Amino acid sequence: MPKVALVTGSNKGIGFAIVRSLCKQFNGDVFLSGRDAGRGTAAVESLNSEGLKPLFQQLDINDPESVRAARDFFNEKYGGLDVLVNNAGIAFKNADTTPFGTQAEVTLKTNFFATRDMCNEFLPIIKPGGRVVNVSSVMSSIALNRCSPELQARFRSNDITEEELVGLMERFVQEAQAGAHSQGGWPDTAYGVSKTGLTVLSRIHACKLRHERPADQILLNACCPGWVRTDMAGPNATKSPDEGAITPVYLALLPAGAGEPQGQFVMDKKVQPW
């Protein structure tokens, strides 16, 4: 059975560049995925013109039925998944006038809650020796440092549970909607908080894998691709999408038998303090 890799939200931007790089380096089938089949197919055709052969899977991480259908497909056709790159994410532009409470709800719905759902559906089918990469952001550590000392202590603690983390993310959304997030110890960045949550979730899930499936040697990490020229970050960013793909692909292709990094936040292929 061939090995198989899946990249979420990959019909454009960093995700598209990750698929391109995996097609060149990964010994197996590489799936590009996205909500829109038309855009996804066009992205596959674009890579076909470069001589690359990705496959397409329709996947909307905000739709639980779509997530489960994709999980079942990979389980039935490949007996699971070897590489999962959770790249799908959204960000409001700085100039966006959408109320902060709405921005908080919408941003966390995709970047934290839907990505968590992806992990909880797909982690059980990650094969021994598998790799999971959660595309976070340096904003996760910037936002962390702007949180109250109490919140920082919880987000850095080794005993925070997934349930507690979910509760904190829900609290942020509620306090943002009530206009009380600053009093609650939160920074003024919904995107940053969503990525703080994702980085902490990565630490929790890696710890769980280490305890529950130690012999499987699955490595799960969060990373920052850098400031990349995409629709999200704009044209002034310093890295091309292909440069942004370097660290996620490095983590996706960590060699067999590697024991680390595990549960870390990685930038420019280096583990960052959390």
GROMACS .gro file of N, CA and C in nm, residues 37-149:
model
  339
   37ALA      N    1  -1.429   2.229  -0.495
   37ALA     CA    2  -1.375   2.129  -0.588
   37ALA      C    3  -1.319   2.194  -0.714
   38GLY      N    4  -1.383   2.299  -0.761
   38GLY     CA    5  -1.337   2.367  -0.883
   38GLY      C    6  -1.199   2.428  -0.864
   39ARG      N    7  -1.181   2.501  -0.753
   39ARG     CA    8  -1.051   2.563  -0.727
   39ARG      C    9  -0.945   2.456  -0.699
   40GLY      N   10  -0.988   2.349  -0.630
   40GLY     CA   11  -0.895   2.241  -0.598
   40GLY      C   12  -0.845   2.171  -0.724
   41THR      N   13  -0.939   2.143  -0.816
   41THR     CA   14  -0.903   2.075  -0.940
   41THR      C   15  -0.811   2.164  -1.024
   42ALA      N   16  -0.841   2.295  -1.025
   42ALA     CA   17  -0.756   2.389  -1.100
   42ALA      C   18  -0.615   2.391  -1.041
   43ALA      N   19  -0.605   2.383  -0.908
   43ALA     CA   20  -0.474   2.383  -0.843
   43ALA      C   21  -0.397   2.256  -0.878
   44VAL      N   22  -0.466   2.142  -0.882
   44VAL     CA   23  -0.403   2.016  -0.921
   44VAL      C   24  -0.352   2.025  -1.065
   45GLU      N   25  -0.435   2.082  -1.153
   45GLU     CA   26  -0.395   2.094  -1.294
   45GLU      C   27  -0.273   2.185  -1.309
   46SER      N   28  -0.268   2.288  -1.226
   46SER     CA   29  -0.153   2.379  -1.229
   46SER      C   30  -0.025   2.304  -1.193
   47LEU      N   31  -0.032   2.216  -1.092
   47LEU     CA   32   0.086   2.138  -1.054
   47LEU      C   33   0.115   2.029  -1.158
   48ASN      N   34   0.010   1.975  -1.221
   48ASN     CA   35   0.030   1.879  -1.331
   48ASN      C   36   0.115   1.941  -1.442
   49SER      N   37   0.093   2.072  -1.467
   49SER     CA   38   0.168   2.139  -1.574
   49SER      C   39   0.316   2.153  -1.538
   50GLU      N   40   0.349   2.137  -1.409
   50GLU     CA   41   0.489   2.138  -1.366
   50GLU      C   42   0.546   1.996  -1.363
   51GLY      N   43   0.465   1.900  -1.406
   51GLY     CA   44   0.511   1.761  -1.407
   51GLY      C   45   0.488   1.690  -1.274
   52LEU      N   46   0.407   1.750  -1.187
   52LEU     CA   47   0.379   1.690  -1.055
   52LEU      C   48   0.240   1.627  -1.056
   53LYS      N   49   0.218   1.528  -0.967
   53LYS     CA   50   0.096   1.448  -0.975
   53LYS      C   51   0.020   1.441  -0.842
   54PRO      N   52  -0.019   1.556  -0.786
   54PRO     CA   53  -0.101   1.548  -0.665
   54PRO      C   54  -0.241   1.496  -0.698
   55LEU      N   55  -0.310   1.449  -0.595
   55LEU     CA   56  -0.450   1.407  -0.609
   55LEU      C   57  -0.535   1.508  -0.533
   56PHE      N   58  -0.666   1.510  -0.559
   56PHE     CA   59  -0.754   1.606  -0.491
   56PHE      C   60  -0.855   1.537  -0.402
   57GLN      N   61  -0.872   1.593  -0.280
   57GLN     CA   62  -0.977   1.548  -0.189
   57GLN      C   63  -1.056   1.669  -0.142
   58GLN      N   64  -1.187   1.669  -0.166
   58GLN     CA   65  -1.270   1.778  -0.115
   58GLN      C   66  -1.273   1.769   0.037
   59LEU      N   67  -1.244   1.880   0.104
   59LEU     CA   68  -1.239   1.880   0.250
   59LEU      C   69  -1.261   2.020   0.303
   60ASP      N   70  -1.369   2.038   0.376
   60ASP     CA   71  -1.397   2.165   0.445
   60ASP      C   72  -1.383   2.136   0.594
   61ILE      N   73  -1.277   2.187   0.656
   61ILE     CA   74  -1.252   2.150   0.796
   61ILE      C   75  -1.361   2.203   0.890
   62ASN      N   76  -1.440   2.301   0.844
   62ASN     CA   77  -1.549   2.353   0.926
   62ASN      C   78  -1.675   2.266   0.918
   63ASP      N   79  -1.674   2.165   0.833
   63ASP     CA   80  -1.790   2.079   0.812
   63ASP      C   81  -1.758   1.939   0.865
   64PRO      N   82  -1.811   1.902   0.982
   64PRO     CA   83  -1.777   1.772   1.042
   64PRO      C   84  -1.804   1.654   0.949
   65GLU      N   85  -1.910   1.662   0.869
   65GLU     CA   86  -1.940   1.552   0.776
   65GLU      C   87  -1.832   1.538   0.670
   66SER      N   88  -1.784   1.652   0.621
   66SER     CA   89  -1.676   1.652   0.521
   66SER      C   90  -1.548   1.593   0.581
   67VAL      N   91  -1.520   1.629   0.706
   67VAL     CA   92  -1.400   1.578   0.775
   67VAL      C   93  -1.409   1.427   0.792
   68ARG      N   94  -1.526   1.379   0.836
   68ARG     CA   95  -1.542   1.234   0.857
   68ARG      C   96  -1.538   1.158   0.726
   69ALA      N   97  -1.596   1.216   0.620
   69ALA     CA   98  -1.594   1.150   0.489
   69ALA      C   99  -1.450   1.135   0.440
   70ALA      N  100  -1.370   1.239   0.459
   70ALA     CA  101  -1.229   1.234   0.418
   70ALA      C  102  -1.154   1.130   0.501
   71ARG      N  103  -1.180   1.130   0.631
   71ARG     CA  104  -1.115   1.031   0.719
   71ARG      C  105  -1.147   0.888   0.672
   72ASP      N  106  -1.275   0.864   0.643
   72ASP     CA  107  -1.317   0.730   0.600
   72ASP      C  108  -1.252   0.692   0.467
   73PHE      N  109  -1.241   0.790   0.377
   73PHE     CA  110  -1.177   0.764   0.247
   73PHE      C  111  -1.032   0.718   0.266
   74PHE      N  112  -0.955   0.792   0.347
   74PHE     CA  113  -0.814   0.757   0.366
   74PHE      C  114  -0.800   0.624   0.442
   75ASN      N  115  -0.891   0.599   0.533
   75ASN     CA  116  -0.886   0.473   0.609
   75ASN      C  117  -0.912   0.354   0.517
   76GLU      N  118  -1.014   0.369   0.431
   76GLU     CA  119  -1.053   0.257   0.344
   76GLU      C  120  -0.953   0.235   0.231
   77LYS      N  121  -0.906   0.345   0.170
   77LYS     CA  122  -0.819   0.330   0.053
   77LYS      C  123  -0.673   0.304   0.090
   78TYR      N  124  -0.627   0.365   0.201
   78TYR     CA  125  -0.484   0.357   0.236
   78TYR      C  126  -0.457   0.292   0.372
   79GLY      N  127  -0.564   0.257   0.444
   79GLY     CA  128  -0.545   0.201   0.578
   79GLY      C  129  -0.498   0.304   0.678
   80GLY      N  130  -0.524   0.433   0.648
   80GLY     CA  131  -0.483   0.543   0.737
   80GLY      C  132  -0.409   0.650   0.661
   81LEU      N  133  -0.329   0.727   0.735
   81LEU     CA  134  -0.259   0.842   0.678
   81LEU      C  135  -0.117   0.845   0.735
   82ASP      N  136  -0.020   0.875   0.650
   82ASP     CA  137   0.120   0.882   0.696
   82ASP      C  138   0.160   1.024   0.735
   83VAL      N  139   0.109   1.121   0.661
   83VAL     CA  140   0.144   1.261   0.688
   83VAL      C  141   0.017   1.345   0.683
   84LEU      N  142  -0.006   1.425   0.788
   84LEU     CA  143  -0.117   1.521   0.790
   84LEU      C  144  -0.058   1.659   0.819
   85VAL      N  145  -0.082   1.752   0.728
   85VAL     CA  146  -0.043   1.891   0.750
   85VAL      C  147  -0.170   1.974   0.764
   86ASN      N  148  -0.198   2.020   0.887
   86ASN     CA  149  -0.314   2.105   0.913
   86ASN      C  150  -0.276   2.250   0.882
   87ASN      N  151  -0.303   2.288   0.757
   87ASN     CA  152  -0.263   2.420   0.709
   87ASN      C  153  -0.381   2.518   0.700
   88ALA      N  154  -0.503   2.467   0.683
   88ALA     CA  155  -0.619   2.554   0.662
   88ALA      C  156  -0.631   2.654   0.776
   89GLY      N  157  -0.652   2.780   0.742
   89GLY     CA  158  -0.667   2.884   0.844
   89GLY      C  159  -0.714   3.013   0.782
   90ILE      N  160  -0.764   3.102   0.866
   90ILE     CA  161  -0.811   3.232   0.817
   90ILE      C  162  -0.758   3.343   0.906
   91ALA      N  163  -0.760   3.465   0.850
   91ALA     CA  164  -0.722   3.584   0.928
   91ALA      C  165  -0.796   3.704   0.871
   92PHE      N  166  -0.847   3.789   0.959
   92PHE     CA  167  -0.905   3.916   0.915
   92PHE      C  168  -0.790   4.014   0.888
   93LYS      N  169  -0.807   4.099   0.788
   93LYS     CA  170  -0.707   4.203   0.761
   93LYS      C  171  -0.710   4.306   0.875
   94ASN      N  172  -0.596   4.373   0.897
   94ASN     CA  173  -0.589   4.475   1.003
   94ASN      C  174  -0.693   4.584   0.986
   95ALA      N  175  -0.723   4.619   0.861
   95ALA     CA  176  -0.816   4.730   0.835
   95ALA      C  177  -0.962   4.686   0.841
   96ASP      N  178  -0.986   4.558   0.861
   96ASP     CA  179  -1.124   4.507   0.861
   96ASP      C  180  -1.203   4.567   0.977
   97THR      N  181  -1.324   4.614   0.946
   97THR     CA  182  -1.405   4.682   1.049
   97THR      C  183  -1.505   4.587   1.116
   98THR      N  184  -1.497   4.458   1.084
   98THR     CA  185  -1.583   4.361   1.153
   98THR      C  186  -1.560   4.370   1.304
   99PRO      N  187  -1.669   4.372   1.384
   99PRO     CA  188  -1.652   4.383   1.530
   99PRO      C  189  -1.559   4.274   1.585
  100PHE      N  190  -1.480   4.311   1.685
  100PHE     CA  191  -1.378   4.219   1.737
  100PHE      C  192  -1.440   4.088   1.786
  101GLY      N  193  -1.557   4.097   1.848
  101GLY     CA  194  -1.621   3.974   1.898
  101GLY      C  195  -1.653   3.877   1.786
  102THR      N  196  -1.698   3.932   1.671
  102THR     CA  197  -1.727   3.848   1.554
  102THR      C  198  -1.598   3.791   1.498
  103GLN      N  199  -1.494   3.875   1.490
  103GLN     CA  200  -1.365   3.827   1.442
  103GLN      C  201  -1.315   3.711   1.529
  104ALA      N  202  -1.331   3.726   1.661
  104ALA     CA  203  -1.286   3.622   1.753
  104ALA      C  204  -1.360   3.491   1.727
  105GLU      N  205  -1.492   3.500   1.714
  105GLU     CA  206  -1.572   3.379   1.693
  105GLU      C  207  -1.536   3.310   1.561
  106VAL      N  208  -1.530   3.387   1.454
  106VAL     CA  209  -1.504   3.331   1.321
  106VAL      C  210  -1.362   3.275   1.311
  107THR      N  211  -1.265   3.350   1.363
  107THR     CA  212  -1.124   3.307   1.353
  107THR      C  213  -1.099   3.181   1.434
  108LEU      N  214  -1.148   3.176   1.556
  108LEU     CA  215  -1.125   3.056   1.639
  108LEU      C  216  -1.204   2.937   1.588
  109LYS      N  217  -1.319   2.962   1.524
  109LYS     CA  218  -1.400   2.851   1.470
  109LYS      C  219  -1.316   2.768   1.374
  110THR      N  220  -1.241   2.834   1.286
  110THR     CA  221  -1.157   2.762   1.189
  110THR      C  222  -1.022   2.725   1.247
  111ASN      N  223  -0.949   2.825   1.296
  111ASN     CA  224  -0.808   2.804   1.329
  111ASN      C  225  -0.788   2.715   1.452
  112PHE      N  226  -0.882   2.719   1.544
  112PHE     CA  227  -0.867   2.634   1.663
  112PHE      C  228  -0.968   2.519   1.663
  113PHE      N  229  -1.097   2.551   1.667
  113PHE     CA  230  -1.196   2.445   1.689
  113PHE      C  231  -1.203   2.345   1.573
  114ALA      N  232  -1.203   2.395   1.448
  114ALA     CA  233  -1.212   2.302   1.334
  114ALA      C  234  -1.082   2.223   1.319
  115THR      N  235  -0.969   2.287   1.346
  115THR     CA  236  -0.841   2.214   1.338
  115THR      C  237  -0.835   2.108   1.447
  116ARG      N  238  -0.888   2.139   1.564
  116ARG     CA  239  -0.896   2.038   1.671
  116ARG      C  240  -0.983   1.921   1.627
  117ASP      N  241  -1.097   1.951   1.563
  117ASP     CA  242  -1.183   1.843   1.514
  117ASP      C  243  -1.108   1.756   1.413
  118MET      N  244  -1.033   1.819   1.323
  118MET     CA  245  -0.952   1.744   1.226
  118MET      C  246  -0.857   1.648   1.300
  119CYS      N  247  -0.788   1.702   1.400
  119CYS     CA  248  -0.694   1.619   1.476
  119CYS      C  249  -0.766   1.503   1.545
  120ASN      N  250  -0.879   1.531   1.606
  120ASN     CA  251  -0.947   1.426   1.682
  120ASN      C  252  -1.005   1.318   1.592
  121GLU      N  253  -1.039   1.354   1.468
  121GLU     CA  254  -1.087   1.253   1.373
  121GLU      C  255  -0.971   1.177   1.308
  122PHE      N  256  -0.861   1.248   1.279
  122PHE     CA  257  -0.754   1.189   1.199
  122PHE      C  258  -0.641   1.126   1.281
  123LEU      N  259  -0.616   1.175   1.403
  123LEU     CA  260  -0.504   1.118   1.480
  123LEU      C  261  -0.517   0.966   1.500
  124PRO      N  262  -0.640   0.915   1.523
  124PRO     CA  263  -0.650   0.769   1.540
  124PRO      C  264  -0.611   0.690   1.414
  125ILE      N  265  -0.614   0.753   1.296
  125ILE     CA  266  -0.578   0.679   1.174
  125ILE      C  267  -0.437   0.713   1.123
  126ILE      N  268  -0.363   0.794   1.200
  126ILE     CA  269  -0.223   0.818   1.162
  126ILE      C  270  -0.145   0.689   1.184
  127LYS      N  271  -0.073   0.647   1.081
  127LYS     CA  272  -0.003   0.519   1.086
  127LYS      C  273   0.124   0.529   1.171
  128PRO      N  274   0.173   0.415   1.219
  128PRO     CA  275   0.302   0.415   1.289
  128PRO      C  276   0.409   0.484   1.204
  129GLY      N  277   0.491   0.567   1.269
  129GLY     CA  278   0.592   0.644   1.196
  129GLY      C  279   0.536   0.767   1.128
  130GLY      N  280   0.408   0.797   1.155
  130GLY     CA  281   0.343   0.911   1.090
  130GLY      C  282   0.392   1.045   1.141
  131ARG      N  283   0.360   1.149   1.065
  131ARG     CA  284   0.399   1.286   1.100
  131ARG      C  285   0.276   1.377   1.090
  132VAL      N  286   0.256   1.459   1.193
  132VAL     CA  287   0.147   1.557   1.194
  132VAL      C  288   0.207   1.695   1.215
  133VAL      N  289   0.170   1.789   1.128
  133VAL     CA  290   0.224   1.925   1.136
  133VAL      C  291   0.107   2.022   1.143
  134ASN      N  292   0.101   2.100   1.250
  134ASN     CA  293   0.000   2.204   1.263
  134ASN      C  294   0.064   2.338   1.229
  135VAL      N  295   0.014   2.401   1.122
  135VAL     CA  296   0.072   2.528   1.080
  135VAL      C  297   0.017   2.638   1.170
  136SER      N  298   0.101   2.682   1.262
  136SER     CA  299   0.065   2.787   1.356
  136SER      C  300   0.126   2.918   1.306
  137SER      N  301   0.175   3.001   1.396
  137SER     CA  302   0.230   3.130   1.357
  137SER      C  303   0.313   3.185   1.471
  138VAL      N  304   0.411   3.268   1.437
  138VAL     CA  305   0.488   3.337   1.541
  138VAL      C  306   0.395   3.424   1.625
  139MET      N  307   0.279   3.458   1.566
  139MET     CA  308   0.179   3.534   1.644
  139MET      C  309   0.131   3.456   1.765
  140SER      N  310   0.145   3.323   1.762
  140SER     CA  311   0.102   3.244   1.879
  140SER      C  312   0.188   3.278   2.000
  141SER      N  313   0.320   3.296   1.979
  141SER     CA  314   0.405   3.329   2.095
  141SER      C  315   0.397   3.479   2.128
  142ILE      N  316   0.375   3.562   2.027
  142ILE     CA  317   0.357   3.707   2.054
  142ILE      C  318   0.229   3.727   2.137
  143ALA      N  319   0.121   3.660   2.095
  143ALA     CA  320  -0.006   3.672   2.169
  143ALA      C  321   0.009   3.615   2.309
  144LEU      N  322   0.081   3.503   2.321
  144LEU     CA  323   0.104   3.442   2.452
  144LEU      C  324   0.169   3.542   2.547
  145ASN      N  325   0.269   3.612   2.497
  145ASN     CA  326   0.343   3.708   2.581
  145ASN      C  327   0.260   3.831   2.617
  146ARG      N  328   0.150   3.852   2.546
  146ARG     CA  329   0.061   3.965   2.575
  146ARG      C  330  -0.056   3.924   2.664
  147CYS      N  331  -0.065   3.795   2.697
  147CYS     CA  332  -0.170   3.748   2.788
  147CYS      C  333  -0.132   3.783   2.932
  148SER      N  334  -0.232   3.777   3.021
  148SER     CA  335  -0.206   3.799   3.164
  148SER      C  336  -0.112   3.689   3.215
  149PRO      N  337  -0.039   3.717   3.325
  149PRO     CA  338   0.050   3.616   3.382
  149PRO      C  339  -0.024   3.485   3.413
   0.00000   0.00000   0.00000
